[in-house]
GROMACS .gro file of N, CA and C in nm:
model
  381
    1UNK      N    1 -24.918  12.806  -6.395
    1UNK     CA    2 -24.925  12.661  -6.396
    1UNK      C    3 -24.989  12.614  -6.526
    2UNK      N    4 -24.932  12.513  -6.586
    2UNK     CA    5 -24.983  12.461  -6.714
    2UNK      C    6 -25.118  12.394  -6.696
    3UNK      N    7 -25.202  12.413  -6.795
    3UNK     CA    8 -25.334  12.351  -6.794
    3UNK      C    9 -25.317  12.200  -6.811
    4UNK      N   10 -25.390  12.118  -6.730
    4UNK     CA   11 -25.377  11.973  -6.748
    4UNK      C   12 -25.432  11.931  -6.884
    5UNK      N   13 -25.375  11.826  -6.938
    5UNK     CA   14 -25.418  11.778  -7.070
    5UNK      C   15 -25.561  11.725  -7.063
    6UNK      N   16 -25.636  11.752  -7.169
    6UNK     CA   17 -25.771  11.699  -7.185
    6UNK      C   18 -25.756  11.551  -7.220
    7UNK      N   19 -25.812  11.463  -7.136
    7UNK     CA   20 -25.801  11.318  -7.159
    7UNK      C   21 -25.910  11.273  -7.257
    8UNK      N   22 -25.867  11.216  -7.370
    8UNK     CA   23 -25.958  11.184  -7.480
    8UNK      C   24 -25.957  11.034  -7.510
    9UNK      N   25 -26.076  10.978  -7.528
    9UNK     CA   26 -26.092  10.840  -7.575
    9UNK      C   27 -26.145  10.847  -7.717
   10UNK      N   28 -26.077  10.779  -7.811
   10UNK     CA   29 -26.119  10.776  -7.951
   10UNK      C   30 -26.198  10.648  -7.976
   11UNK      N   31 -26.317  10.662  -8.036
   11UNK     CA   32 -26.402  10.547  -8.063
   11UNK      C   33 -26.446  10.551  -8.209
   12UNK      N   34 -26.397  10.454  -8.286
   12UNK     CA   35 -26.435  10.442  -8.427
   12UNK      C   36 -26.401  10.300  -8.469
   13UNK      N   37 -26.487  10.239  -8.549
   13UNK     CA   38 -26.461  10.101  -8.590
   13UNK      C   39 -26.355  10.091  -8.699
   14UNK      N   40 -26.310  10.203  -8.751
   14UNK     CA   41 -26.207  10.203  -8.855
   14UNK      C   42 -26.077  10.259  -8.800
   15UNK      N   43 -25.973  10.173  -8.799
   15UNK     CA   44 -25.841  10.214  -8.748
   15UNK      C   45 -25.785  10.337  -8.820
   16UNK      N   46 -25.799  10.348  -8.953
   16UNK     CA   47 -25.747  10.469  -9.019
   16UNK      C   48 -25.816  10.597  -8.969
   17UNK      N   49 -25.943  10.589  -8.938
   17UNK     CA   50 -26.015  10.706  -8.886
   17UNK      C   51 -25.962  10.744  -8.748
   18UNK      N   52 -25.932  10.644  -8.665
   18UNK     CA   53 -25.875  10.673  -8.532
   18UNK      C   54 -25.736  10.734  -8.548
   19UNK      N   55 -25.657  10.682  -8.642
   19UNK     CA   56 -25.523  10.737  -8.666
   19UNK      C   57 -25.531  10.882  -8.712
   20UNK      N   58 -25.624  10.910  -8.803
   20UNK     CA   59 -25.642  11.048  -8.852
   20UNK      C   60 -25.680  11.141  -8.737
   21UNK      N   61 -25.770  11.094  -8.648
   21UNK     CA   62 -25.812  11.176  -8.535
   21UNK      C   63 -25.694  11.203  -8.442
   22UNK      N   64 -25.610  11.103  -8.420
   22UNK     CA   65 -25.488  11.123  -8.340
   22UNK      C   66 -25.400  11.233  -8.401
   23UNK      N   67 -25.383  11.226  -8.533
   23UNK     CA   68 -25.302  11.327  -8.603
   23UNK      C   69 -25.363  11.466  -8.587
   24UNK      N   70 -25.494  11.475  -8.601
   24UNK     CA   71 -25.562  11.605  -8.584
   24UNK      C   72 -25.546  11.657  -8.441
   25UNK      N   73 -25.557  11.567  -8.343
   25UNK     CA   74 -25.539  11.608  -8.203
   25UNK      C   75 -25.396  11.656  -8.179
   26UNK      N   76 -25.298  11.589  -8.242
   26UNK     CA   77 -25.159  11.635  -8.232
   26UNK      C   78 -25.146  11.777  -8.287
   27UNK      N   79 -25.218  11.804  -8.397
   27UNK     CA   80 -25.214  11.937  -8.457
   27UNK      C   81 -25.278  12.043  -8.367
   28UNK      N   82 -25.367  12.000  -8.279
   28UNK     CA   83 -25.434  12.093  -8.186
   28UNK      C   84 -25.353  12.115  -8.057
   29UNK      N   85 -25.252  12.032  -8.035
   29UNK     CA   86 -25.181  12.030  -7.906
   29UNK      C   87 -25.118  12.164  -7.868
   30UNK      N   88 -25.073  12.241  -7.964
   30UNK     CA   89 -25.012  12.370  -7.932
   30UNK      C   90 -25.114  12.465  -7.871
   31UNK      N   91 -25.238  12.457  -7.916
   31UNK     CA   92 -25.343  12.547  -7.867
   31UNK      C   93 -25.412  12.490  -7.744
   32UNK      N   94 -25.413  12.357  -7.731
   32UNK     CA   95 -25.482  12.293  -7.619
   32UNK      C   96 -25.416  12.159  -7.590
   33UNK      N   97 -25.365  12.141  -7.467
   33UNK     CA   98 -25.302  12.013  -7.435
   33UNK      C   99 -25.404  11.898  -7.434
   34UNK      N  100 -25.370  11.792  -7.507
   34UNK     CA  101 -25.459  11.677  -7.522
   34UNK      C  102 -25.379  11.549  -7.503
   35UNK      N  103 -25.438  11.451  -7.435
   35UNK     CA  104 -25.376  11.320  -7.418
   35UNK      C  105 -25.477  11.212  -7.454
   36UNK      N  106 -25.444  11.130  -7.554
   36UNK     CA  107 -25.532  11.019  -7.591
   36UNK      C  108 -25.509  10.908  -7.489
   37UNK      N  109 -25.615  10.872  -7.415
   37UNK     CA  110 -25.602  10.770  -7.310
   37UNK      C  111 -25.635  10.630  -7.360
   38UNK      N  112 -25.690  10.622  -7.482
   38UNK     CA  113 -25.720  10.491  -7.538
   38UNK      C  114 -25.799  10.502  -7.666
   39UNK      N  115 -25.813  10.386  -7.731
   39UNK     CA  116 -25.890  10.376  -7.854
   39UNK      C  117 -25.979  10.253  -7.847
   40UNK      N  118 -26.099  10.265  -7.903
   40UNK     CA  119 -26.193  10.153  -7.905
   40UNK      C  120 -26.258  10.144  -8.043
   41UNK      N  121 -26.297  10.022  -8.080
   41UNK     CA  122 -26.358   9.999  -8.210
   41UNK      C  123 -26.509  10.002  -8.208
   42UNK      N  124 -26.567  10.011  -8.088
   42UNK     CA  125 -26.714  10.021  -8.075
   42UNK      C  126 -26.748  10.068  -7.934
   43UNK      N  127 -26.876  10.089  -7.909
   43UNK     CA  128 -26.920  10.141  -7.780
   43UNK      C  129 -26.891  10.049  -7.662
   44UNK      N  130 -26.905   9.919  -7.682
   44UNK     CA  131 -26.877   9.825  -7.572
   44UNK      C  132 -26.732   9.832  -7.528
   45UNK      N  133 -26.643   9.831  -7.629
   45UNK     CA  134 -26.500   9.842  -7.597
   45UNK      C  135 -26.472   9.974  -7.524
   46UNK      N  136 -26.537  10.080  -7.566
   46UNK     CA  137 -26.517  10.211  -7.503
   46UNK      C  138 -26.558  10.208  -7.356
   47UNK      N  139 -26.675  10.150  -7.327
   47UNK     CA  140 -26.721  10.141  -7.188
   47UNK      C  141 -26.624  10.060  -7.103
   48UNK      N  142 -26.572   9.951  -7.159
   48UNK     CA  143 -26.474   9.869  -7.086
   48UNK      C  144 -26.347   9.950  -7.059
   49UNK      N  145 -26.299  10.021  -7.161
   49UNK     CA  146 -26.177  10.101  -7.146
   49UNK      C  147 -26.191  10.210  -7.041
   50UNK      N  148 -26.308  10.272  -7.037
   50UNK     CA  149 -26.329  10.383  -6.943
   50UNK      C  150 -26.320  10.338  -6.797
   51UNK      N  151 -26.338  10.208  -6.771
   51UNK     CA  152 -26.325  10.157  -6.634
   51UNK      C  153 -26.182  10.175  -6.582
   52UNK      N  154 -26.084  10.159  -6.673
   52UNK     CA  155 -25.944  10.165  -6.631
   52UNK      C  156 -25.873  10.293  -6.677
   53UNK      N  157 -25.929  10.360  -6.776
   53UNK     CA  158 -25.867  10.481  -6.830
   53UNK      C  159 -25.972  10.592  -6.839
   54UNK      N  160 -25.994  10.665  -6.729
   54UNK     CA  161 -26.096  10.771  -6.731
   54UNK      C  162 -26.064  10.877  -6.837
   55UNK      N  163 -26.169  10.931  -6.896
   55UNK     CA  164 -26.152  11.034  -6.999
   55UNK      C  165 -26.242  11.153  -6.968
   56UNK      N  166 -26.198  11.270  -7.014
   56UNK     CA  167 -26.279  11.391  -7.003
   56UNK      C  168 -26.371  11.402  -7.124
   57UNK      N  169 -26.326  11.343  -7.236
   57UNK     CA  170 -26.394  11.358  -7.364
   57UNK      C  171 -26.391  11.226  -7.440
   58UNK      N  172 -26.505  11.191  -7.501
   58UNK     CA  173 -26.511  11.077  -7.593
   58UNK      C  174 -26.542  11.133  -7.731
   59UNK      N  175 -26.450  11.110  -7.824
   59UNK     CA  176 -26.472  11.144  -7.965
   59UNK      C  177 -26.518  11.015  -8.031
   60UNK      N  178 -26.643  11.009  -8.072
   60UNK     CA  179 -26.697  10.883  -8.123
   60UNK      C  180 -26.769  10.895  -8.256
   61UNK      N  181 -26.751  10.792  -8.336
   61UNK     CA  182 -26.828  10.775  -8.459
   61UNK      C  183 -26.969  10.733  -8.417
   62UNK      N  184 -27.063  10.731  -8.510
   62UNK     CA  185 -27.198  10.685  -8.479
   62UNK      C  186 -27.219  10.543  -8.530
   63UNK      N  187 -27.194  10.519  -8.658
   63UNK     CA  188 -27.217  10.386  -8.716
   63UNK      C  189 -27.102  10.293  -8.683
   64UNK      N  190 -27.124  10.199  -8.588
   64UNK     CA  191 -27.024  10.100  -8.549
   64UNK      C  192 -27.097   9.970  -8.515
   65UNK      N  193 -27.028   9.857  -8.531
   65UNK     CA  194 -27.091   9.729  -8.495
   65UNK      C  195 -27.103   9.713  -8.343
   66UNK      N  196 -27.188   9.625  -8.301
   66UNK     CA  197 -27.206   9.586  -8.161
   66UNK      C  198 -27.277   9.693  -8.078
   67UNK      N  199 -27.216   9.810  -8.064
   67UNK     CA  200 -27.282   9.922  -7.995
   67UNK      C  201 -27.243  10.050  -8.066
   68UNK      N  202 -27.343  10.121  -8.119
   68UNK     CA  203 -27.312  10.244  -8.193
   68UNK      C  204 -27.287  10.362  -8.099
   69UNK      N  205 -27.250  10.474  -8.158
   69UNK     CA  206 -27.214  10.592  -8.079
   69UNK      C  207 -27.328  10.652  -8.000
   70UNK      N  208 -27.449  10.649  -8.054
   70UNK     CA  209 -27.564  10.704  -7.981
   70UNK      C  210 -27.592  10.620  -7.856
   71UNK      N  211 -27.590  10.487  -7.871
   71UNK     CA  212 -27.612  10.400  -7.756
   71UNK      C  213 -27.500  10.418  -7.653
   72UNK      N  214 -27.377  10.432  -7.700
   72UNK     CA  215 -27.264  10.458  -7.611
   72UNK      C  216 -27.291  10.585  -7.530
   73UNK      N  217 -27.332  10.691  -7.597
   73UNK     CA  218 -27.358  10.818  -7.528
   73UNK      C  219 -27.466  10.803  -7.422
   74UNK      N  220 -27.568  10.722  -7.450
   74UNK     CA  221 -27.674  10.697  -7.350
   74UNK      C  222 -27.618  10.628  -7.228
   75UNK      N  223 -27.528  10.532  -7.248
   75UNK     CA  224 -27.464  10.462  -7.135
   75UNK      C  225 -27.374  10.558  -7.056
   76UNK      N  226 -27.302  10.644  -7.128
   76UNK     CA  227 -27.212  10.739  -7.061
   76UNK      C  228 -27.288  10.832  -6.967
   77UNK      N  229 -27.410  10.871  -7.007
   77UNK     CA  230 -27.490  10.961  -6.924
   77UNK      C  231 -27.523  10.901  -6.788
   78UNK      N  232 -27.517  10.769  -6.777
   78UNK     CA  233 -27.549  10.701  -6.650
   78UNK      C  234 -27.430  10.694  -6.555
   79UNK      N  235 -27.311  10.731  -6.603
   79UNK     CA  236 -27.192  10.726  -6.519
   79UNK      C  237 -27.194  10.838  -6.416
   80UNK      N  238 -27.130  10.816  -6.299
   80UNK     CA  239 -27.126  10.922  -6.197
   80UNK      C  240 -27.060  11.051  -6.247
   81UNK      N  241 -26.952  11.038  -6.326
   81UNK     CA  242 -26.885  11.155  -6.384
   81UNK      C  243 -26.868  11.130  -6.533
   82UNK      N  244 -26.976  11.148  -6.609
   82UNK     CA  245 -26.969  11.114  -6.752
   82UNK      C  246 -26.875  11.206  -6.829
   83UNK      N  247 -26.798  11.146  -6.921
   83UNK     CA  248 -26.717  11.231  -7.008
   83UNK      C  249 -26.807  11.305  -7.107
   84UNK      N  250 -26.757  11.414  -7.158
   84UNK     CA  251 -26.825  11.489  -7.262
   84UNK      C  252 -26.816  11.410  -7.392
   85UNK      N  253 -26.917  11.421  -7.478
   85UNK     CA  254 -26.917  11.349  -7.605
   85UNK      C  255 -26.919  11.447  -7.722
   86UNK      N  256 -26.831  11.420  -7.818
   86UNK     CA  257 -26.834  11.488  -7.947
   86UNK      C  258 -26.842  11.378  -8.052
   87UNK      N  259 -26.942  11.387  -8.138
   87UNK     CA  260 -26.956  11.288  -8.244
   87UNK      C  261 -26.874  11.329  -8.365
   88UNK      N  262 -26.811  11.230  -8.429
   88UNK     CA  263 -26.735  11.250  -8.552
   88UNK      C  264 -26.791  11.148  -8.651
   89UNK      N  265 -26.864  11.194  -8.751
   89UNK     CA  266 -26.935  11.101  -8.838
   89UNK      C  267 -26.947  11.155  -8.980
   90UNK      N  268 -26.974  11.065  -9.071
   90UNK     CA  269 -26.997  11.104  -9.210
   90UNK      C  270 -27.146  11.124  -9.238
   91UNK      N  271 -27.230  11.104  -9.136
   91UNK     CA  272 -27.375  11.107  -9.156
   91UNK      C  273 -27.439  11.223  -9.082
   92UNK      N  274 -27.495  11.317  -9.156
   92UNK     CA  275 -27.556  11.435  -9.095
   92UNK      C  276 -27.692  11.405  -9.033
   93UNK      N  277 -27.757  11.296  -9.072
   93UNK     CA  278 -27.894  11.271  -9.028
   93UNK      C  279 -27.909  11.234  -8.880
   94UNK      N  280 -27.799  11.217  -8.808
   94UNK     CA  281 -27.808  11.180  -8.666
   94UNK      C  282 -27.785  11.299  -8.573
   95UNK      N  283 -27.773  11.417  -8.626
   95UNK     CA  284 -27.739  11.533  -8.544
   95UNK      C  285 -27.840  11.558  -8.432
   96UNK      N  286 -27.969  11.552  -8.462
   96UNK     CA  287 -28.070  11.577  -8.358
   96UNK      C  288 -28.057  11.474  -8.247
   97UNK      N  289 -28.044  11.346  -8.284
   97UNK     CA  290 -28.026  11.240  -8.184
   97UNK      C  291 -27.902  11.266  -8.099
   98UNK      N  292 -27.795  11.312  -8.162
   98UNK     CA  293 -27.670  11.337  -8.091
   98UNK      C  294 -27.688  11.442  -7.982
   99UNK      N  295 -27.758  11.549  -8.013
   99UNK     CA  296 -27.776  11.653  -7.913
   99UNK      C  297 -27.876  11.612  -7.805
  100UNK      N  298 -27.963  11.516  -7.836
  100UNK     CA  299 -28.056  11.463  -7.735
  100UNK      C  300 -27.982  11.383  -7.628
  101UNK      N  301 -27.861  11.334  -7.659
  101UNK     CA  302 -27.780  11.264  -7.559
  101UNK      C  303 -27.666  11.353  -7.510
  102UNK      N  304 -27.689  11.485  -7.517
  102UNK     CA  305 -27.600  11.586  -7.459
  102UNK      C  306 -27.463  11.601  -7.525
  103UNK      N  307 -27.451  11.567  -7.653
  103UNK     CA  308 -27.324  11.590  -7.722
  103UNK      C  309 -27.295  11.740  -7.721
  104UNK      N  310 -27.167  11.776  -7.707
  104UNK     CA  311 -27.132  11.918  -7.711
  104UNK      C  312 -27.103  11.966  -7.853
  105UNK      N  313 -27.081  11.869  -7.945
  105UNK     CA  314 -27.062  11.906  -8.084
  105UNK      C  315 -27.080  11.785  -8.174
  106UNK      N  316 -27.086  11.811  -8.304
  106UNK     CA  317 -27.114  11.709  -8.404
  106UNK      C  318 -27.029  11.744  -8.525
  107UNK      N  319 -26.922  11.668  -8.546
  107UNK     CA  320 -26.828  11.699  -8.653
  107UNK      C  321 -26.848  11.606  -8.771
  108UNK      N  322 -26.856  11.665  -8.889
  108UNK     CA  323 -26.871  11.586  -9.010
  108UNK      C  324 -26.732  11.548  -9.065
  109UNK      N  325 -26.718  11.420  -9.103
  109UNK     CA  326 -26.595  11.374  -9.166
  109UNK      C  327 -26.595  11.417  -9.312
  110UNK      N  328 -26.482  11.455  -9.367
  110UNK     CA  329 -26.352  11.458  -9.302
  110UNK      C  330 -26.340  11.579  -9.208
  111UNK      N  331 -26.297  11.552  -9.087
  111UNK     CA  332 -26.284  11.656  -8.985
  111UNK      C  333 -26.161  11.741  -9.017
  112UNK      N  334 -26.176  11.870  -9.005
  112UNK     CA  335 -26.066  11.965  -9.026
  112UNK      C  336 -26.014  12.011  -8.890
  113UNK      N  337 -25.885  12.042  -8.885
  113UNK     CA  338 -25.822  12.076  -8.758
  113UNK      C  339 -25.886  12.197  -8.690
  114UNK      N  340 -25.919  12.302  -8.766
  114UNK     CA  341 -25.980  12.422  -8.706
  114UNK      C  342 -26.116  12.389  -8.645
  115UNK      N  343 -26.192  12.304  -8.713
  115UNK     CA  344 -26.325  12.265  -8.664
  115UNK      C  345 -26.311  12.181  -8.538
  116UNK      N  346 -26.212  12.090  -8.536
  116UNK     CA  347 -26.189  12.007  -8.418
  116UNK      C  348 -26.147  12.094  -8.300
  117UNK      N  349 -26.058  12.188  -8.323
  117UNK     CA  350 -26.013  12.277  -8.216
  117UNK      C  351 -26.131  12.357  -8.160
  118UNK      N  352 -26.219  12.406  -8.246
  118UNK     CA  353 -26.337  12.480  -8.200
  118UNK      C  354 -26.425  12.390  -8.112
  119UNK      N  355 -26.439  12.263  -8.150
  119UNK     CA  356 -26.518  12.169  -8.070
  119UNK      C  357 -26.451  12.141  -7.937
  120UNK      N  358 -26.319  12.122  -7.937
  120UNK     CA  359 -26.246  12.095  -7.812
  120UNK      C  360 -26.260  12.211  -7.714
  121UNK      N  361 -26.267  12.332  -7.766
  121UNK     CA  362 -26.278  12.449  -7.679
  121UNK      C  363 -26.415  12.459  -7.612
  122UNK      N  364 -26.511  12.380  -7.658
  122UNK     CA  365 -26.644  12.376  -7.594
  122UNK      C  366 -26.647  12.282  -7.474
  123UNK      N  367 -26.545  12.198  -7.459
  123UNK     CA  368 -26.543  12.101  -7.349
  123UNK      C  369 -26.517  12.175  -7.218
  124UNK      N  370 -26.608  12.158  -7.120
  124UNK     CA  371 -26.587  12.225  -6.991
  124UNK      C  372 -26.459  12.172  -6.925
  125UNK      N  373 -26.380  12.264  -6.870
  125UNK     CA  374 -26.254  12.224  -6.806
  125UNK      C  375 -26.266  12.235  -6.656
  126UNK      N  376 -26.207  12.139  -6.586
  126UNK     CA  377 -26.204  12.143  -6.439
  126UNK      C  378 -26.104  12.248  -6.397
  127UNK      N  379 -26.140  12.325  -6.299
  127UNK     CA  380 -26.050  12.429  -6.249
  127UNK      C  381 -25.973  12.376  -6.130
   0.00000   0.00000   0.00000
């Protein structure tokens, strides 16, 4: 039986960055089935989207207007079934904070496909 696709929500305030992440996820699809369930430009939009489109994984930037990625991760931890978080950012100085909110990985931009695939493989899968 085929493994169900990993449901991913992309969160970044820059549309080109979300598009690039989609392309990278497409490149990973042969090794791991992935389905993008939505895109958000900040943490608030992401929380709203998750109400109607549940995700297993949130790939989020850190620096965003309105609600940044760290604050988003704190809100996600309060959910009954929180999605896993992987940060994708150009700023290395937030790594400690990221792991304090239970991120499973921290990817530096520009993200490379092999590095993204390694991070995706850390996401716990439902059996």
